Coordinates of C-alpha atoms in Angstrom, one line a residue:
M1 CA 19.0 10.0 7.2
K2 CA 16.4 7.3 7.5
K3 CA 17.6 5.8 4.2
L4 CA 21.2 5.9 5.5
L5 CA 20.2 4.1 8.7
L6 CA 18.4 1.4 6.8
L7 CA 21.3 1.0 4.3
C8 CA 23.7 0.5 7.2
M9 CA 21.4 -2.1 8.7
A10 CA 21.2 -3.8 5.3
L11 CA 25.0 -3.9 4.9
F12 CA 25.2 -5.6 8.3
L13 CA 22.7 -8.1 7.4
V14 CA 24.2 -9.2 4.1
T15 CA 27.8 -9.6 5.5
P16 CA 28.5 -13.4 5.2
A17 CA 29.1 -15.1 8.5
L18 CA 32.2 -17.2 9.0
A19 CA 30.6 -19.2 11.8
E20 CA 27.4 -19.5 13.6
E21 CA 26.6 -16.0 14.8
S22 CA 25.8 -15.3 18.4
F23 CA 23.7 -12.3 19.6
P24 CA 23.8 -9.9 21.2
A25 CA 27.3 -9.0 20.5
K26 CA 30.0 -9.5 23.1
G27 CA 30.1 -6.6 25.5
W28 CA 26.4 -5.7 25.0
A29 CA 24.6 -4.6 28.2
P30 CA 21.0 -3.3 28.7
A31 CA 20.8 0.5 28.7
P32 CA 18.0 3.0 29.5
N33 CA 15.6 3.7 26.6
P34 CA 17.0 6.9 25.1
L35 CA 13.4 8.1 24.4
A36 CA 12.3 7.8 28.0
S37 CA 12.4 10.9 30.2
T38 CA 14.4 10.8 33.5
Q39 CA 11.6 13.0 34.9
A40 CA 9.0 10.3 34.5
R41 CA 7.3 9.0 37.6
T42 CA 5.1 6.0 38.2
G43 CA 1.4 6.4 39.1
G44 CA -1.9 7.8 38.0
E45 CA -4.2 6.8 35.1
I46 CA -4.7 7.5 31.5
R47 CA -8.0 7.0 29.8
M48 CA -8.0 6.5 26.0
F49 CA -10.6 5.8 23.4
I50 CA -9.4 2.8 21.4
G51 CA -12.3 2.0 19.1
P52 CA -15.5 -0.1 19.1
S53 CA -15.8 -3.1 21.3
P54 CA -13.7 -5.9 19.8
K55 CA -14.9 -9.4 19.2
S56 CA -11.8 -10.6 21.0
L57 CA -8.8 -9.3 22.9
N58 CA -6.8 -12.2 21.6
H59 CA -4.7 -10.6 18.8
Y60 CA -4.2 -13.9 17.2
L61 CA -7.9 -14.1 16.6
E62 CA -8.6 -10.4 15.9
A63 CA -5.8 -8.7 14.0
S64 CA -6.9 -5.2 14.8
S65 CA -5.2 -2.2 16.4
I66 CA -7.5 -2.5 19.3
S67 CA -6.5 -6.1 20.3
S68 CA -2.9 -5.3 19.4
A69 CA -2.7 -2.4 21.9
V70 CA -4.1 -4.6 24.7
F71 CA -2.4 -7.9 23.9
G72 CA 1.0 -6.2 23.5
S73 CA 0.7 -4.8 27.1
L74 CA 0.0 -8.2 28.5
Y75 CA 2.3 -10.6 26.7
E76 CA 5.9 -10.5 25.4
S77 CA 8.0 -11.9 22.6
L78 CA 11.5 -13.5 22.6
L79 CA 13.1 -10.4 21.3
S80 CA 12.7 -6.7 21.5
M81 CA 13.9 -3.9 19.3
D82 CA 16.0 -0.8 19.9
P83 CA 13.7 2.2 19.5
L84 CA 16.2 4.2 17.4
T85 CA 18.4 1.8 15.5
L86 CA 15.8 -1.0 15.2
A87 CA 18.5 -3.6 16.1
Y88 CA 17.2 -6.6 17.9
T89 CA 17.7 -6.8 21.7
P90 CA 17.0 -9.5 24.4
N91 CA 13.6 -9.8 25.9
L92 CA 12.2 -13.2 27.0
A93 CA 15.3 -14.6 25.3
E94 CA 18.6 -13.4 26.8
R95 CA 20.6 -14.5 23.7
W96 CA 20.3 -16.2 20.4
T97 CA 22.3 -17.7 17.5
I98 CA 21.8 -17.8 13.8
S99 CA 23.3 -20.6 11.6
D100 CA 25.5 -19.8 8.6
D101 CA 22.7 -20.7 6.2
K102 CA 20.3 -18.3 7.9
K103 CA 17.8 -21.0 8.4
T104 CA 18.3 -22.1 12.1
F105 CA 17.5 -19.8 15.0
T106 CA 18.2 -20.9 18.5
F107 CA 16.9 -18.9 21.5
Y108 CA 18.1 -19.1 25.1
L109 CA 15.4 -17.9 27.4
N110 CA 16.1 -15.8 30.4
K111 CA 15.9 -18.0 33.5
N112 CA 14.3 -15.1 35.5
A113 CA 11.4 -14.8 33.1
K114 CA 8.2 -15.6 35.0
W115 CA 4.4 -15.6 34.3
S116 CA 2.3 -13.5 36.6
D117 CA 1.3 -16.6 38.6
G118 CA 5.0 -17.2 39.4
K119 CA 5.6 -20.1 37.0
P120 CA 8.7 -19.9 34.8
I121 CA 8.4 -19.1 31.1
T122 CA 9.8 -22.0 29.2
A123 CA 10.6 -23.2 25.7
H124 CA 7.4 -25.4 26.0
D125 CA 5.3 -22.2 26.1
V126 CA 7.0 -21.0 23.0
K127 CA 6.4 -24.2 21.1
W128 CA 2.8 -24.5 22.3
T129 CA 2.0 -20.9 21.2
Y130 CA 3.5 -21.6 17.8
D131 CA 1.6 -24.8 17.3
A132 CA -1.7 -23.2 18.4
V133 CA -1.4 -20.4 16.0
M134 CA -0.5 -22.8 13.1
D135 CA -3.3 -25.3 13.9
E136 CA -5.6 -25.4 10.9
K137 CA -8.7 -25.3 13.0
N138 CA -7.7 -22.0 14.7
L139 CA -8.8 -18.7 13.1
T140 CA -5.4 -17.1 13.2
G141 CA -5.1 -16.5 9.4
P142 CA -2.8 -13.5 9.1
H143 CA -0.3 -14.9 11.6
K144 CA 0.0 -18.2 9.7
V145 CA 1.7 -16.5 6.8
S146 CA 5.0 -15.6 8.4
L147 CA 5.1 -18.4 11.0
G148 CA 4.3 -20.9 8.3
R149 CA 7.8 -20.4 6.9
F150 CA 9.1 -22.5 9.8
S151 CA 8.7 -26.1 10.9
S152 CA 7.3 -26.6 14.4
P153 CA 10.1 -25.4 16.8
Q154 CA 12.1 -28.0 18.7
V155 CA 12.4 -27.8 22.5
I156 CA 16.1 -28.5 23.3
D157 CA 15.6 -28.1 27.0
D158 CA 13.4 -26.0 29.3
L159 CA 15.2 -22.8 28.4
T160 CA 16.2 -23.5 24.8
I161 CA 14.1 -23.4 21.7
R162 CA 15.2 -23.9 18.1
F163 CA 13.4 -22.7 15.0
T164 CA 14.2 -24.1 11.6
A165 CA 13.0 -22.2 8.5
K166 CA 11.8 -23.9 5.4
L167 CA 13.5 -21.2 3.3
V168 CA 15.7 -18.2 3.7
H169 CA 13.7 -15.1 4.3
W170 CA 14.8 -11.7 5.4
S171 CA 12.1 -11.5 8.1
N172 CA 12.7 -14.9 9.7
L173 CA 14.5 -13.5 12.8
E174 CA 11.7 -11.0 13.3
T175 CA 9.1 -13.7 12.9
A176 CA 10.6 -16.3 15.2
G177 CA 11.6 -13.7 17.8
G178 CA 8.6 -11.4 17.5
F179 CA 5.4 -13.3 18.1
L180 CA 3.8 -13.0 21.5
I181 CA 4.2 -16.0 23.8
L182 CA 1.2 -17.4 25.7
P183 CA 1.2 -19.6 28.9
A184 CA 0.7 -23.2 27.8
H185 CA -0.3 -24.3 31.4
V186 CA -3.3 -22.0 31.3
F187 CA -4.6 -22.3 27.7
S188 CA -3.4 -25.7 26.4
K189 CA -6.6 -27.5 27.4
M190 CA -8.9 -24.8 26.0
D191 CA -10.4 -24.2 22.6
F192 CA -8.1 -21.6 21.2
N193 CA -10.9 -19.9 19.2
K194 CA -12.6 -19.2 22.5
I195 CA -9.7 -17.5 24.3
N196 CA -11.1 -14.0 23.9
F197 CA -11.5 -11.9 27.0
E198 CA -10.3 -14.2 29.9
L199 CA -6.5 -13.6 30.1
P200 CA -5.7 -14.3 33.7
V201 CA -2.0 -15.1 33.4
V202 CA 0.3 -12.7 31.6
S203 CA 4.0 -12.0 31.3
G204 CA 4.1 -8.3 30.4
P205 CA 4.1 -5.0 32.3
Y206 CA 0.3 -4.9 32.7
R207 CA -2.5 -7.2 33.6
V208 CA -6.3 -7.1 33.1
A209 CA -7.7 -5.5 36.3
E210 CA -11.3 -5.0 35.2
L211 CA -13.2 -5.9 32.1
N212 CA -16.6 -4.4 31.4
E213 CA -17.4 -6.2 28.2
G214 CA -18.5 -3.9 25.4
V215 CA -17.7 -0.8 27.5
S216 CA -14.1 -0.7 28.7
I217 CA -11.0 -2.6 29.9
K218 CA -8.7 -1.5 32.6
L219 CA -5.1 -2.6 32.8
A220 CA -3.1 -2.4 36.0
R221 CA 0.7 -1.9 36.1
R222 CA 2.4 -5.0 37.6
D223 CA 4.8 -4.2 40.4
D224 CA 5.8 -7.9 40.2
W225 CA 6.7 -7.9 36.5
W226 CA 9.7 -10.1 36.1
N227 CA 11.6 -7.5 34.0
I228 CA 10.6 -4.3 35.8
K229 CA 14.0 -3.5 37.1
S230 CA 15.9 -3.9 33.9
P231 CA 17.6 -0.6 32.7
E232 CA 15.8 -0.5 29.4
N233 CA 12.4 -0.4 31.2
L234 CA 13.4 2.5 33.5
H235 CA 10.9 5.4 33.1
M236 CA 8.8 3.3 30.8
A237 CA 5.2 2.0 31.2
N238 CA 4.6 4.7 33.9
F239 CA 0.9 4.7 34.4
S240 CA -0.5 2.6 37.2
T241 CA -3.7 2.2 35.3
I242 CA -4.5 2.3 31.6
T243 CA -8.2 2.4 30.8
F244 CA -9.3 1.7 27.2
I245 CA -12.9 2.8 26.6
F246 CA -15.0 1.5 23.7
Y247 CA -17.4 3.5 21.6
S248 CA -19.1 2.3 18.5
E249 CA -18.9 5.8 17.0
R250 CA -16.0 8.2 17.2
D251 CA -18.5 11.1 17.5
N252 CA -19.7 9.7 20.9
A253 CA -16.1 9.2 22.0
F254 CA -15.2 12.8 21.1
E255 CA -18.1 14.1 23.2
A256 CA -16.9 12.0 26.1
F257 CA -13.4 13.4 25.6
K258 CA -14.7 17.0 25.7
K259 CA -16.6 16.2 28.9
G260 CA -13.4 15.0 30.6
N261 CA -14.2 11.3 30.5
L262 CA -11.2 10.6 28.3
D263 CA -7.6 11.9 28.5
L264 CA -6.2 11.2 25.0
F265 CA -8.0 11.4 21.7
P266 CA -6.2 10.9 18.3
V267 CA -8.0 12.7 15.6
Y268 CA -8.6 11.0 12.3
T269 CA -11.0 13.4 10.6
A270 CA -10.1 16.9 9.3
R271 CA -13.5 18.3 10.1
R272 CA -13.0 17.6 13.8
W273 CA -9.4 18.9 13.7
V274 CA -10.3 22.2 12.0
K275 CA -13.9 23.0 13.2
E276 CA -14.5 21.2 16.4
T277 CA -11.4 22.2 18.4
E278 CA -12.8 25.6 19.5
G279 CA -14.0 27.0 22.8
D280 CA -12.7 27.7 26.2
R281 CA -11.1 24.2 26.7
F282 CA -8.8 24.8 23.7
V283 CA -8.3 28.6 24.0
N284 CA -7.2 28.2 27.6
N285 CA -5.0 25.2 26.8
W286 CA -6.9 22.9 29.1
I287 CA -6.9 20.6 26.1
V288 CA -3.7 20.5 24.0
K289 CA -4.0 20.3 20.3
Q290 CA -0.8 19.1 18.7
K291 CA 0.6 17.8 15.4
V292 CA 3.5 15.3 15.8
Y293 CA 5.9 14.7 12.9
N294 CA 8.1 11.7 13.2
S295 CA 9.1 8.7 11.1
H296 CA 6.0 6.5 11.6
P297 CA 5.3 4.3 8.6
L298 CA 2.4 5.4 6.3
G299 CA -0.4 2.9 5.7
F300 CA -3.2 3.3 3.3
Q301 CA -6.9 3.5 3.2
G302 CA -9.4 2.9 0.4
F303 CA -12.6 1.3 -0.8
A304 CA -11.7 -2.4 -0.9
M305 CA -13.5 -4.4 -3.7
N306 CA -14.1 -8.1 -3.5
M307 CA -12.4 -9.4 -6.6
R308 CA -13.7 -13.0 -5.9
R309 CA -17.1 -12.3 -7.4
P310 CA -19.0 -10.0 -9.8
P311 CA -19.1 -7.2 -10.5
F312 CA -15.6 -6.4 -9.1
D313 CA -13.9 -9.4 -10.6
D314 CA -13.7 -7.2 -13.7
I315 CA -10.8 -4.7 -13.8
R316 CA -12.8 -2.4 -16.0
V317 CA -15.5 -2.1 -13.3
R318 CA -12.9 -1.5 -10.6
K319 CA -11.3 1.3 -12.6
A320 CA -14.7 2.8 -13.2
M321 CA -15.3 2.9 -9.5
A322 CA -12.0 4.8 -9.1
Y323 CA -13.2 7.3 -11.6
L324 CA -16.5 7.8 -9.7
V325 CA -15.0 8.6 -6.3
D326 CA -14.8 12.4 -6.2
R327 CA -11.8 12.7 -3.9
K328 CA -11.1 16.4 -4.7
K329 CA -14.7 17.3 -3.7
M330 CA -14.5 15.2 -0.5
N331 CA -11.1 16.7 0.5
A332 CA -12.3 20.3 -0.2
T333 CA -15.9 20.2 1.2
L334 CA -15.5 17.6 4.0
M335 CA -11.8 17.7 5.0
Y336 CA -10.7 21.3 4.4
N337 CA -8.0 20.2 2.0
Q338 CA -6.0 18.7 4.8
Y339 CA -4.9 15.6 2.9
F340 CA -2.7 14.4 0.1
F341 CA -4.2 11.9 -2.4
Q342 CA -2.9 8.4 -2.2
N343 CA -1.7 6.7 -5.3
S344 CA 0.4 4.0 -3.6
Y345 CA 0.0 1.1 -1.2
Y346 CA 3.6 1.9 0.0
Q347 CA 3.5 5.7 0.0
D348 CA 6.4 6.0 2.4
L349 CA 8.7 4.2 -0.1
Y350 CA 8.8 7.5 -2.1
D351 CA 10.6 10.6 -1.0
P352 CA 8.6 12.7 -0.6
P353 CA 5.5 10.5 -0.5
V354 CA 3.6 12.6 -3.0
S355 CA 6.4 12.0 -5.6
C356 CA 5.0 8.5 -6.4
P357 CA 4.7 8.1 -10.2
N358 CA 1.7 5.8 -10.1
P359 CA -1.4 7.2 -11.9
Q360 CA -4.0 9.2 -9.9
Y361 CA -7.7 8.5 -10.4
F362 CA -10.0 11.6 -10.1
L363 CA -13.7 12.0 -10.9
D364 CA -14.2 11.4 -14.6
K365 CA -17.7 10.1 -15.5
D366 CA -17.0 9.9 -19.2
K367 CA -14.1 7.5 -18.6
A368 CA -16.2 5.5 -16.1
R369 CA -19.1 5.2 -18.5
K370 CA -16.8 4.0 -21.3
L371 CA -15.2 1.4 -19.0
L372 CA -18.6 0.1 -17.8
A373 CA -19.8 -0.1 -21.4
E374 CA -16.8 -2.1 -22.3
A375 CA -17.6 -4.4 -19.3
G376 CA -21.0 -5.1 -20.9
Y377 CA -23.3 -2.6 -19.0
K378 CA -25.9 -0.7 -21.0
A379 CA -28.3 2.0 -19.8
D380 CA -32.0 1.1 -19.7
P381 CA -33.6 3.8 -21.9
K382 CA -36.6 4.1 -19.5
T383 CA -34.8 4.2 -16.1
G384 CA -31.2 5.2 -17.0
K385 CA -29.9 2.3 -14.8
L386 CA -27.1 0.2 -16.1
M387 CA -28.0 -3.4 -17.0
K388 CA -26.2 -6.5 -17.9
N389 CA -27.8 -9.9 -18.7
G390 CA -31.1 -8.4 -17.6
K391 CA -29.9 -7.4 -14.1
P392 CA -29.2 -3.9 -12.8
F393 CA -25.8 -2.9 -11.6
T394 CA -26.4 -2.9 -7.9
F395 CA -23.8 -3.6 -5.1
R396 CA -23.7 -3.4 -1.4
F397 CA -21.2 -1.2 0.6
L398 CA -20.5 -2.8 4.0
S399 CA -20.1 0.1 6.4
R400 CA -19.3 0.1 10.1
D401 CA -18.9 3.8 11.0
Q402 CA -21.5 6.6 10.9
S403 CA -18.8 9.2 10.1
S404 CA -18.4 7.6 6.7
E405 CA -22.0 8.3 5.6
K406 CA -21.3 11.8 4.3
F407 CA -18.5 10.5 2.0
L408 CA -20.6 7.6 0.9
S409 CA -23.5 10.0 0.1
I410 CA -21.3 11.9 -2.4
F411 CA -20.1 8.6 -3.9
R412 CA -23.6 7.3 -4.2
E413 CA -24.9 10.4 -6.0
D414 CA -22.1 10.1 -8.6
L415 CA -22.8 6.4 -9.0
L416 CA -26.5 7.1 -9.6
D417 CA -25.6 9.6 -12.2
V418 CA -24.0 6.9 -14.4
G419 CA -26.7 4.3 -13.5
V420 CA -25.2 2.3 -10.7
T421 CA -27.0 1.7 -7.4
M422 CA -25.1 1.4 -4.2
I423 CA -26.9 0.0 -1.1
I424 CA -25.2 0.9 2.2
D425 CA -25.2 -2.0 4.6
K426 CA -24.3 -0.6 8.0
K427 CA -23.2 -3.0 10.8
D428 CA -21.4 -2.8 14.1
W429 CA -17.7 -3.5 14.4
A430 CA -18.2 -7.2 15.4
A431 CA -20.6 -7.9 12.6
W432 CA -18.4 -6.1 10.1
M433 CA -15.4 -8.2 11.3
R434 CA -17.4 -11.5 10.9
D435 CA -18.3 -10.6 7.4
M436 CA -14.7 -9.6 6.5
D437 CA -13.4 -12.8 8.0
E438 CA -15.6 -14.7 5.6
Y439 CA -15.2 -12.2 2.7
N440 CA -18.9 -11.7 2.7
Y441 CA -19.0 -8.2 1.1
D442 CA -18.9 -6.4 -2.2
M443 CA -17.1 -3.2 -1.2
T444 CA -16.0 -1.7 2.1
W445 CA -13.9 1.0 3.6
A446 CA -10.6 -0.5 5.0
A447 CA -7.7 1.3 6.5
W448 CA -4.3 -0.4 7.1
G449 CA -1.3 0.5 9.1
A450 CA 2.2 -0.1 7.9
G451 CA 5.4 -1.8 9.1
L452 CA 8.9 -0.3 8.9
F453 CA 10.0 -3.2 6.7
K454 CA 7.5 -4.1 4.0
D455 CA 6.4 -7.7 3.6
P456 CA 3.8 -7.9 0.8
E457 CA 3.0 -11.6 1.2
G458 CA 0.2 -11.6 3.6
M459 CA -1.9 -9.0 1.8
W460 CA -1.1 -9.6 -1.9
A461 CA 0.0 -13.3 -2.4
S462 CA -2.4 -15.5 -4.4
A463 CA -2.0 -18.2 -1.8
E464 CA -3.6 -15.8 0.8
A465 CA -6.6 -14.9 -1.4
N466 CA -8.9 -17.4 0.2
R467 CA -7.5 -18.0 3.6
P468 CA -10.3 -17.3 6.1
A469 CA -9.7 -14.2 8.3
G470 CA -6.7 -13.2 6.3
N471 CA -5.4 -9.8 5.2
N472 CA -5.8 -10.3 1.5
I473 CA -9.4 -9.1 1.8
T474 CA -9.8 -8.2 -1.8
G475 CA -8.9 -11.7 -3.1
F476 CA -6.1 -10.2 -5.1
S477 CA -4.2 -12.8 -7.2
N478 CA -1.5 -12.0 -9.8
K479 CA 1.3 -14.3 -11.1
Q480 CA 3.8 -11.5 -11.6
V481 CA 3.2 -10.2 -8.1
D482 CA 3.7 -13.7 -6.7
E483 CA 7.0 -14.0 -8.5
L484 CA 8.2 -10.6 -7.1
I485 CA 7.1 -11.7 -3.6
E486 CA 9.1 -14.9 -3.9
K487 CA 12.1 -12.9 -5.3
Q488 CA 12.3 -10.5 -2.3
K489 CA 12.1 -13.2 0.4
A490 CA 15.9 -14.1 0.3
I491 CA 17.1 -10.5 -0.1
F492 CA 18.5 -8.9 3.0
D493 CA 19.3 -5.6 1.5
V494 CA 16.3 -3.4 2.4
S495 CA 16.9 -1.0 -0.4
V496 CA 16.6 -3.8 -3.0
R497 CA 13.5 -5.1 -1.3
N498 CA 11.9 -1.6 -1.3
R499 CA 12.7 -1.4 -5.0
I500 CA 10.8 -4.7 -5.6
C501 CA 7.9 -3.4 -3.4
R502 CA 7.7 -0.4 -5.7
E503 CA 7.4 -2.8 -8.7
I504 CA 4.6 -4.6 -6.8
D505 CA 3.0 -1.3 -6.0
A506 CA 2.9 -0.3 -9.7
I507 CA 1.1 -3.6 -10.6
L508 CA -1.3 -3.1 -7.7
C509 CA -2.2 0.4 -8.8
S510 CA -2.8 -0.9 -12.4
E511 CA -5.1 -3.7 -11.1
V512 CA -7.1 -1.4 -8.7
P513 CA -8.0 -3.8 -5.9
Y514 CA -8.9 -0.7 -3.8
V515 CA -10.0 2.8 -4.7
L516 CA -7.2 4.6 -2.8
L517 CA -8.3 7.6 -0.9
W518 CA -6.0 10.0 1.1
N519 CA -3.6 10.4 4.0
I520 CA -1.5 12.7 6.1
D521 CA 2.1 12.4 7.2
Y522 CA 1.8 13.4 10.9
V523 CA -0.2 12.4 14.0
R524 CA -3.0 14.6 15.3
L525 CA -3.4 14.5 19.0
L526 CA -5.8 16.0 21.5
Y527 CA -5.1 15.4 25.2
A528 CA -5.8 16.8 28.6
N529 CA -3.1 19.1 29.8
R530 CA -2.2 17.0 32.9
F531 CA 0.6 14.7 31.7
G532 CA 4.3 14.8 31.6
M533 CA 6.1 13.7 28.4
P534 CA 9.4 13.9 26.7
P535 CA 9.9 16.9 24.3
W536 CA 9.4 14.6 21.3
V537 CA 5.9 13.6 22.7
L538 CA 5.9 10.3 20.7
S539 CA 8.5 7.7 19.8
K540 CA 10.5 8.0 16.6
Y541 CA 8.4 5.5 14.7
G542 CA 5.2 5.4 16.8
T543 CA 1.8 6.9 16.7
E544 CA -0.5 7.7 19.6
D545 CA 0.0 4.3 21.2
S546 CA 3.6 5.2 22.1
A547 CA 2.2 7.8 24.6
L548 CA 1.1 4.8 26.8
S549 CA 4.8 3.9 27.4
L550 CA 6.5 7.3 27.3
W551 CA 4.1 9.7 29.1
W552 CA 3.4 9.9 32.8
H553 CA 0.8 11.4 35.2
D554 CA 2.2 14.7 36.5
P555 CA 0.5 15.6 39.8
D556 CA 1.6 19.2 39.6
A557 CA 0.2 19.6 36.0
D558 CA -3.0 17.9 37.1
A559 CA -3.4 20.3 40.0
D560 CA -2.8 23.3 37.7
L561 CA -5.4 22.1 35.3
S562 CA -8.0 21.6 38.0
L563 CA -7.3 25.1 39.4
A564 CA -7.4 26.7 35.9
Q565 CA -10.8 25.1 35.2
K566 CA -12.1 26.1 38.6
E567 CA -11.0 29.7 38.3
N568 CA -11.3 30.0 34.5
F569 CA -7.8 31.0 33.5
A570 CA -5.5 29.9 30.7
L571 CA -2.5 27.5 31.1
P572 CA 0.7 28.1 29.2
A573 CA 0.5 27.0 25.6
K574 CA 2.4 24.0 24.3
P575 CA 3.8 23.8 20.7
A576 CA 1.2 23.4 18.1
S577 CA 3.6 21.2 16.1
V578 CA 6.4 18.9 17.3
Y579 CA 9.1 17.5 15.1
F580 CA 11.0 14.5 16.3
Y581 CA 14.3 15.5 14.7
K582 CA 14.1 19.0 16.1
T583 CA 13.3 18.0 19.7
F584 CA 15.5 14.9 20.0
T585 CA 18.7 16.7 20.6
G586 CA 22.0 16.5 22.5
A587 CA 23.9 13.2 23.2
E588 CA 20.9 11.1 22.1
K589 CA 20.7 12.7 18.7
A590 CA 24.5 12.4 18.2
A591 CA 24.2 8.7 18.9
L592 CA 21.3 8.4 16.5
L593 CA 23.3 10.1 13.7
K594 CA 26.3 7.8 14.0

């Protein structure tokens, strides 16, 4: 059904226009979000572990899930997106037009849109934000890729802004309409690279109420949000307060969760899910343990290798590394065989994901030794260590997470067995990010989310290989991939683009920029049994972050939990697994299937 939906969207997009197209279509009117529950109420707090303390809350400077969650609650883009059909809908812009040649996009801002200080949101804010992101001196690398497809936008009047693309690209509307707009009157005189934690003026549903740098950030719901009464925001963004708490280690965050200091904890490790969810809290359903299956895109994770310098500039060495990571042992002994092994950078483009035809790399020391010998490494007869040009094969693994040590221990032992020495260089999140921005590493563990529509340019184009603070962290460069990236830019049929991405995927897997690891196709949640939520728990395409907009504090459930804990009795169990397409029923489902 997902394929049918995307195909229908593609057919719409490739239909040639007879005149300048105007959106939204005539007769369109804002409607309530079909995923929001009519039972939702406003109030209360949710406390969530979001990761280690970021170096910045400015998502343009730190492109992490941490800054994204905060920044996206504070600021808005010109357009929004229907949560089911993915069609674009008004947001800061009330309407827009697209020229016949698909290069000119004109947005007409809503005259009621206001900043939190009462000043109007204007086209000048849009232009300033664009220009600041594109300024060469600003460390906004990943965002320059897509926005760089446009010339600086033209202010037509205070409420009209026009973007002109340098080339036709299927994502141009998403790019022009999707970046978050900042208040020019607040930030224009500041050094953009120093706009980190002080975000006093916002446009979105929340504002920063309290910042305890390095510890937590508290967001407060804005009763004066300019768009709060719009139908599509009814029963959404329900919590009066969202508190994000930072921990450098997930183990410490989990202990805080079990003590009741956190309300929502997404589980990323199988050991915790299988072995550490026992005891009265779980047996009595005071903490809910739930798998949520929906259509969220699958990212990838792996050991990234810096291809800009030896030894990982040699494909034979990279392949040898892939043959020295014992994924089967790690999955069986450390992760209770909970995962499937990844052999793709776009795993969700295959149906089912495990049907991907790319080769799998499993532990094979003989193949690794042969590859390393071909790369010029010979074993020292006295020490057994591999040598080349009189130097031992030694590299540094840049680590940021204590939980990775048991995996790296297995990897290090297998490396030693063939004569390779790996030194683990552990740093905190901020230091790790600084090194990654400058590509100052040999190998590291990197995990990436995924978008619904795949755009390979930022991570895999040769032009991005040396852009500071970019997403092409491995320095990958391949002429054939560059040609395929260029080829897909002007294709509006998503099925054709996906086919091209599968071609790119095959090349990536043959070049081995990462040692790919493993994944799951559902979301693992633990949460205090005090919240109301729709039956589908999370949005159709969302992960745990969608709880912040769909859930609400339920005073009755909160009272029941307190009483159950005080008098030591069990609460009614909730489903162990939730399936979006089974729970999203009735009229909403019928509309989705059209």
